[in-house]
Amino acid sequence: MSSIIKISLVALLAVFLTACGNDSSTAIVKQAVAIESGDECHLCGMIITQFPGPKGETFSKHAEQAQKFCSTRDMFAYYLQPENKGHTIQLYVHDMAKSHWDRPDDTHFTDAKTAWYVIEHSQQGSMGATLASFSDKEHANSFAKEFGGRVIDFTQIDTELVLNL
Ligand code: ZN
Ligand code: CU1
């Protein structure tokens, strides 16, 4: 590759990175929305409100509407695919400290990136084992004391973990 081409590629990349940076800093913050009775999971198609356990929703820079998920498990299975991670600008999960496990309360969504999660516990979500989500670490700890499992944060969740819940 000639050095001129190399230099122009580097310049292009710099422009691209700058554009991305601007894009995210000016992005409008989307608020979590209620899950309606007929809403289907964006990943598996199940009717979300018919099942227990915390749900998730994501917002994409390509769409006005939220993508809603039957479970935190399906939300992460979707989000962690590289092609979805790139266009997802926001993620929300139910704060289960403020919800009954069987009927998560849509007035208590919390930012998925700062939430705490309990895995390997005894409670079942829509798709079986799932991540119990909490805005507060202390609440995650008490849930783990009651139902077993361990507490992790957003950065510890990857595809392998989700597939092996
Ligand atoms: Zn689903
Ligand atoms: Cu499902």
PDB file of C-alpha atoms and ligand atoms in Angstrom:
ATOM      1  CA  MET A   1       0.000   0.000   0.000  1.00  0.00           C
ATOM      2  CA  SER A   2       1.442   3.361  -0.932  1.00  0.00           C
ATOM      3  CA  SER A   3       2.026   5.803   1.856  1.00  0.00           C
ATOM      4  CA  ILE A   4      -0.363   8.330   0.311  1.00  0.00           C
ATOM      5  CA  ILE A   5      -3.195   5.835   0.489  1.00  0.00           C
ATOM      6  CA  LYS A   6      -2.218   4.969   4.054  1.00  0.00           C
ATOM      7  CA  ILE A   7      -2.244   8.604   5.067  1.00  0.00           C
ATOM      8  CA  SER A   8      -5.632   9.238   3.508  1.00  0.00           C
ATOM      9  CA  LEU A   9      -7.046   6.158   5.239  1.00  0.00           C
ATOM     10  CA  VAL A  10      -5.812   7.445   8.572  1.00  0.00           C
ATOM     11  CA  ALA A  11      -7.355  10.838   7.816  1.00  0.00           C
ATOM     12  CA  LEU A  12     -10.642   9.217   6.874  1.00  0.00           C
ATOM     13  CA  LEU A  13     -10.641   7.184  10.056  1.00  0.00           C
ATOM     14  CA  ALA A  14      -9.994  10.311  12.108  1.00  0.00           C
ATOM     15  CA  VAL A  15     -12.947  12.068  10.465  1.00  0.00           C
ATOM     16  CA  PHE A  16     -15.108   9.024  11.093  1.00  0.00           C
ATOM     17  CA  LEU A  17     -14.138   8.795  14.780  1.00  0.00           C
ATOM     18  CA  THR A  18     -14.746  12.500  15.297  1.00  0.00           C
ATOM     19  CA  ALA A  19     -18.147  12.197  13.667  1.00  0.00           C
ATOM     20  CA  CYS A  20     -19.049   9.299  15.977  1.00  0.00           C
ATOM     21  CA  GLY A  21     -17.917  11.242  19.034  1.00  0.00           C
ATOM     22  CA  ASN A  22     -20.078  14.193  18.118  1.00  0.00           C
ATOM     23  CA  ASP A  23     -22.966  11.918  17.396  1.00  0.00           C
ATOM     24  CA  SER A  24     -23.059  10.307  20.829  1.00  0.00           C
ATOM     25  CA  SER A  25     -22.479  13.514  22.789  1.00  0.00           C
ATOM     26  CA  THR A  26     -25.442  15.219  21.147  1.00  0.00           C
ATOM     27  CA  ALA A  27     -27.749  12.169  21.183  1.00  0.00           C
ATOM     28  CA  ILE A  28     -31.119  12.778  22.766  1.00  0.00           C
ATOM     29  CA  VAL A  29     -31.678  10.790  25.921  1.00  0.00           C
ATOM     30  CA  LYS A  30     -34.619   8.429  25.478  1.00  0.00           C
ATOM     31  CA  GLN A  31     -36.767   7.611  28.480  1.00  0.00           C
ATOM     32  CA  ALA A  32     -37.931   4.079  29.175  1.00  0.00           C
ATOM     33  CA  VAL A  33     -41.449   3.370  27.945  1.00  0.00           C
ATOM     34  CA  ALA A  34     -44.186   1.101  29.299  1.00  0.00           C
ATOM     35  CA  ILE A  35     -44.548  -2.411  27.943  1.00  0.00           C
ATOM     36  CA  GLU A  36     -48.061  -2.760  26.529  1.00  0.00           C
ATOM     37  CA  SER A  37     -50.147  -5.919  26.792  1.00  0.00           C
ATOM     38  CA  GLY A  38     -49.679  -6.974  23.153  1.00  0.00           C
ATOM     39  CA  ASP A  39     -45.970  -6.156  22.849  1.00  0.00           C
ATOM     40  CA  GLU A  40     -43.802  -8.965  21.499  1.00  0.00           C
ATOM     41  CA  CYS A  41     -40.186  -9.650  22.383  1.00  0.00           C
ATOM     42  CA  HIS A  42     -37.922  -8.174  19.716  1.00  0.00           C
ATOM     43  CA  LEU A  43     -35.760 -11.310  19.857  1.00  0.00           C
ATOM     44  CA  CYS A  44     -38.055 -14.292  20.396  1.00  0.00           C
ATOM     45  CA  GLY A  45     -41.543 -12.953  19.648  1.00  0.00           C
ATOM     46  CA  MET A  46     -43.169 -13.968  22.933  1.00  0.00           C
ATOM     47  CA  ILE A  47     -45.876 -11.690  24.369  1.00  0.00           C
ATOM     48  CA  ILE A  48     -43.787  -9.923  27.003  1.00  0.00           C
ATOM     49  CA  THR A  49     -46.331  -9.183  29.735  1.00  0.00           C
ATOM     50  CA  GLN A  50     -47.506 -12.810  29.933  1.00  0.00           C
ATOM     51  CA  PHE A  51     -44.293 -13.873  31.673  1.00  0.00           C
ATOM     52  CA  PRO A  52     -42.582 -13.178  34.992  1.00  0.00           C
ATOM     53  CA  GLY A  53     -39.223 -11.607  35.664  1.00  0.00           C
ATOM     54  CA  PRO A  54     -37.400  -8.432  34.674  1.00  0.00           C
ATOM     55  CA  LYS A  55     -37.741  -7.168  31.103  1.00  0.00           C
ATOM     56  CA  GLY A  56     -35.452  -5.004  29.042  1.00  0.00           C
ATOM     57  CA  GLU A  57     -35.726  -2.396  26.353  1.00  0.00           C
ATOM     58  CA  THR A  58     -33.226  -0.791  24.043  1.00  0.00           C
ATOM     59  CA  PHE A  59     -33.208   2.252  21.822  1.00  0.00           C
ATOM     60  CA  SER A  60     -31.481   2.283  18.479  1.00  0.00           C
ATOM     61  CA  LYS A  61     -30.216   5.320  16.629  1.00  0.00           C
ATOM     62  CA  HIS A  62     -32.060   3.911  13.605  1.00  0.00           C
ATOM     63  CA  ALA A  63     -35.550   3.822  15.159  1.00  0.00           C
ATOM     64  CA  GLU A  64     -37.964   6.083  17.030  1.00  0.00           C
ATOM     65  CA  GLN A  65     -39.589   3.241  18.980  1.00  0.00           C
ATOM     66  CA  ALA A  66     -37.974   1.132  21.690  1.00  0.00           C
ATOM     67  CA  GLN A  67     -37.103  -2.496  21.088  1.00  0.00           C
ATOM     68  CA  LYS A  68     -38.681  -4.443  23.932  1.00  0.00           C
ATOM     69  CA  PHE A  69     -37.590  -7.814  25.301  1.00  0.00           C
ATOM     70  CA  CYS A  70     -39.327 -10.595  27.269  1.00  0.00           C
ATOM     71  CA  SER A  71     -36.364 -10.876  29.625  1.00  0.00           C
ATOM     72  CA  THR A  72     -33.056  -9.309  30.518  1.00  0.00           C
ATOM     73  CA  ARG A  73     -31.613 -12.503  29.057  1.00  0.00           C
ATOM     74  CA  ASP A  74     -33.050 -11.829  25.585  1.00  0.00           C
ATOM     75  CA  MET A  75     -32.136  -8.147  25.763  1.00  0.00           C
ATOM     76  CA  PHE A  76     -28.487  -9.039  26.349  1.00  0.00           C
ATOM     77  CA  ALA A  77     -28.542 -11.839  23.767  1.00  0.00           C
ATOM     78  CA  TYR A  78     -29.631  -9.194  21.252  1.00  0.00           C
ATOM     79  CA  TYR A  79     -27.459  -6.324  22.441  1.00  0.00           C
ATOM     80  CA  LEU A  80     -24.260  -8.355  22.658  1.00  0.00           C
ATOM     81  CA  GLN A  81     -24.332  -9.191  18.959  1.00  0.00           C
ATOM     82  CA  PRO A  82     -21.732  -6.802  17.506  1.00  0.00           C
ATOM     83  CA  GLU A  83     -24.091  -5.595  14.779  1.00  0.00           C
ATOM     84  CA  ASN A  84     -26.624  -4.497  17.408  1.00  0.00           C
ATOM     85  CA  LYS A  85     -24.192  -3.061  19.944  1.00  0.00           C
ATOM     86  CA  GLY A  86     -23.106  -0.428  17.436  1.00  0.00           C
ATOM     87  CA  HIS A  87     -26.498   1.159  16.864  1.00  0.00           C
ATOM     88  CA  THR A  88     -27.895   0.794  20.388  1.00  0.00           C
ATOM     89  CA  ILE A  89     -27.823   4.110  22.217  1.00  0.00           C
ATOM     90  CA  GLN A  90     -29.658   3.216  25.403  1.00  0.00           C
ATOM     91  CA  LEU A  91     -30.686   0.179  27.445  1.00  0.00           C
ATOM     92  CA  TYR A  92     -33.121  -0.163  30.314  1.00  0.00           C
ATOM     93  CA  VAL A  93     -33.977  -3.031  32.670  1.00  0.00           C
ATOM     94  CA  HIS A  94     -36.546  -3.321  35.464  1.00  0.00           C
ATOM     95  CA  ASP A  95     -35.360  -2.489  38.944  1.00  0.00           C
ATOM     96  CA  MET A  96     -36.611  -5.611  40.706  1.00  0.00           C
ATOM     97  CA  ALA A  97     -36.186  -4.072  44.151  1.00  0.00           C
ATOM     98  CA  LYS A  98     -39.294  -2.056  43.312  1.00  0.00           C
ATOM     99  CA  SER A  99     -41.260  -4.767  41.525  1.00  0.00           C
ATOM    100  CA  HIS A 100     -42.948  -8.057  42.245  1.00  0.00           C
ATOM    101  CA  TRP A 101     -41.049 -10.795  40.365  1.00  0.00           C
ATOM    102  CA  ASP A 102     -44.227 -11.919  38.567  1.00  0.00           C
ATOM    103  CA  ARG A 103     -45.317  -8.413  37.548  1.00  0.00           C
ATOM    104  CA  PRO A 104     -42.406  -6.059  36.879  1.00  0.00           C
ATOM    105  CA  ASP A 105     -43.401  -2.418  37.270  1.00  0.00           C
ATOM    106  CA  ASP A 106     -42.759  -0.209  34.227  1.00  0.00           C
ATOM    107  CA  THR A 107     -42.450   2.900  36.370  1.00  0.00           C
ATOM    108  CA  HIS A 108     -39.228   1.403  37.713  1.00  0.00           C
ATOM    109  CA  PHE A 109     -36.855   0.918  34.823  1.00  0.00           C
ATOM    110  CA  THR A 110     -33.206   1.676  35.403  1.00  0.00           C
ATOM    111  CA  ASP A 111     -30.213   2.274  33.118  1.00  0.00           C
ATOM    112  CA  ALA A 112     -28.873  -1.195  32.240  1.00  0.00           C
ATOM    113  CA  LYS A 113     -25.283   0.038  32.075  1.00  0.00           C
ATOM    114  CA  THR A 114     -25.172   1.116  35.708  1.00  0.00           C
ATOM    115  CA  ALA A 115     -27.409  -1.671  37.050  1.00  0.00           C
ATOM    116  CA  TRP A 116     -26.333  -4.667  39.133  1.00  0.00           C
ATOM    117  CA  TYR A 117     -27.293  -8.199  38.160  1.00  0.00           C
ATOM    118  CA  VAL A 118     -27.777 -11.462  40.021  1.00  0.00           C
ATOM    119  CA  ILE A 119     -27.130 -14.630  38.029  1.00  0.00           C
ATOM    120  CA  GLU A 120     -27.391 -18.315  39.002  1.00  0.00           C
ATOM    121  CA  HIS A 121     -30.364 -17.659  41.304  1.00  0.00           C
ATOM    122  CA  SER A 122     -33.496 -19.809  41.629  1.00  0.00           C
ATOM    123  CA  GLN A 123     -36.073 -17.450  40.040  1.00  0.00           C
ATOM    124  CA  GLN A 124     -37.270 -18.062  36.478  1.00  0.00           C
ATOM    125  CA  GLY A 125     -37.762 -15.440  33.796  1.00  0.00           C
ATOM    126  CA  SER A 126     -39.658 -15.683  30.501  1.00  0.00           C
ATOM    127  CA  MET A 127     -36.970 -17.839  28.925  1.00  0.00           C
ATOM    128  CA  GLY A 128     -35.910 -19.759  32.046  1.00  0.00           C
ATOM    129  CA  ALA A 129     -32.812 -18.654  33.905  1.00  0.00           C
ATOM    130  CA  THR A 130     -32.280 -14.916  33.617  1.00  0.00           C
ATOM    131  CA  LEU A 131     -30.413 -11.941  35.057  1.00  0.00           C
ATOM    132  CA  ALA A 132     -32.215 -10.308  37.987  1.00  0.00           C
ATOM    133  CA  SER A 133     -31.627  -6.564  37.638  1.00  0.00           C
ATOM    134  CA  PHE A 134     -31.314  -3.867  40.317  1.00  0.00           C
ATOM    135  CA  SER A 135     -30.335  -0.221  40.360  1.00  0.00           C
ATOM    136  CA  ASP A 136     -28.783  -0.594  43.793  1.00  0.00           C
ATOM    137  CA  LYS A 137     -26.033  -3.098  44.654  1.00  0.00           C
ATOM    138  CA  GLU A 138     -27.384  -3.619  48.169  1.00  0.00           C
ATOM    139  CA  HIS A 139     -30.700  -4.807  46.731  1.00  0.00           C
ATOM    140  CA  ALA A 140     -28.862  -7.190  44.411  1.00  0.00           C
ATOM    141  CA  ASN A 141     -26.965  -8.556  47.415  1.00  0.00           C
ATOM    142  CA  SER A 142     -30.159  -9.155  49.389  1.00  0.00           C
ATOM    143  CA  PHE A 143     -31.775 -10.883  46.411  1.00  0.00           C
ATOM    144  CA  ALA A 144     -28.735 -13.177  46.117  1.00  0.00           C
ATOM    145  CA  LYS A 145     -28.982 -13.945  49.841  1.00  0.00           C
ATOM    146  CA  GLU A 146     -32.607 -14.949  49.418  1.00  0.00           C
ATOM    147  CA  PHE A 147     -32.533 -16.747  46.056  1.00  0.00           C
ATOM    148  CA  GLY A 148     -28.876 -17.700  45.646  1.00  0.00           C
ATOM    149  CA  GLY A 149     -26.489 -16.704  42.878  1.00  0.00           C
ATOM    150  CA  ARG A 150     -23.875 -13.994  42.578  1.00  0.00           C
ATOM    151  CA  VAL A 151     -23.825 -10.278  41.850  1.00  0.00           C
ATOM    152  CA  ILE A 152     -22.151  -8.891  38.739  1.00  0.00           C
ATOM    153  CA  ASP A 153     -22.150  -5.595  36.868  1.00  0.00           C
ATOM    154  CA  PHE A 154     -22.841  -4.678  33.231  1.00  0.00           C
ATOM    155  CA  THR A 155     -19.212  -4.985  32.137  1.00  0.00           C
ATOM    156  CA  GLN A 156     -19.076  -8.631  33.210  1.00  0.00           C
ATOM    157  CA  ILE A 157     -21.923  -9.682  30.926  1.00  0.00           C
ATOM    158  CA  ASP A 158     -20.868 -11.253  27.644  1.00  0.00           C
ATOM    159  CA  THR A 159     -22.387 -13.642  25.128  1.00  0.00           C
ATOM    160  CA  GLU A 160     -20.867 -16.710  26.743  1.00  0.00           C
ATOM    161  CA  LEU A 161     -22.363 -15.790  30.126  1.00  0.00           C
ATOM    162  CA  VAL A 162     -25.794 -15.202  28.623  1.00  0.00           C
ATOM    163  CA  LEU A 163     -25.745 -18.482  26.691  1.00  0.00           C
ATOM    164  CA  ASN A 164     -24.788 -20.392  29.837  1.00  0.00           C
ATOM    165  CA  LEU A 165     -27.220 -18.841  32.321  1.00  0.00           C
TER     166      LEU A 165
HETATM  167 ZN    ZN B   1     -37.713 -12.952  24.286  1.00  0.00          ZN
HETATM  168 CU   CU1 B   2     -39.062 -16.027  24.623  1.00  0.00          CU
END
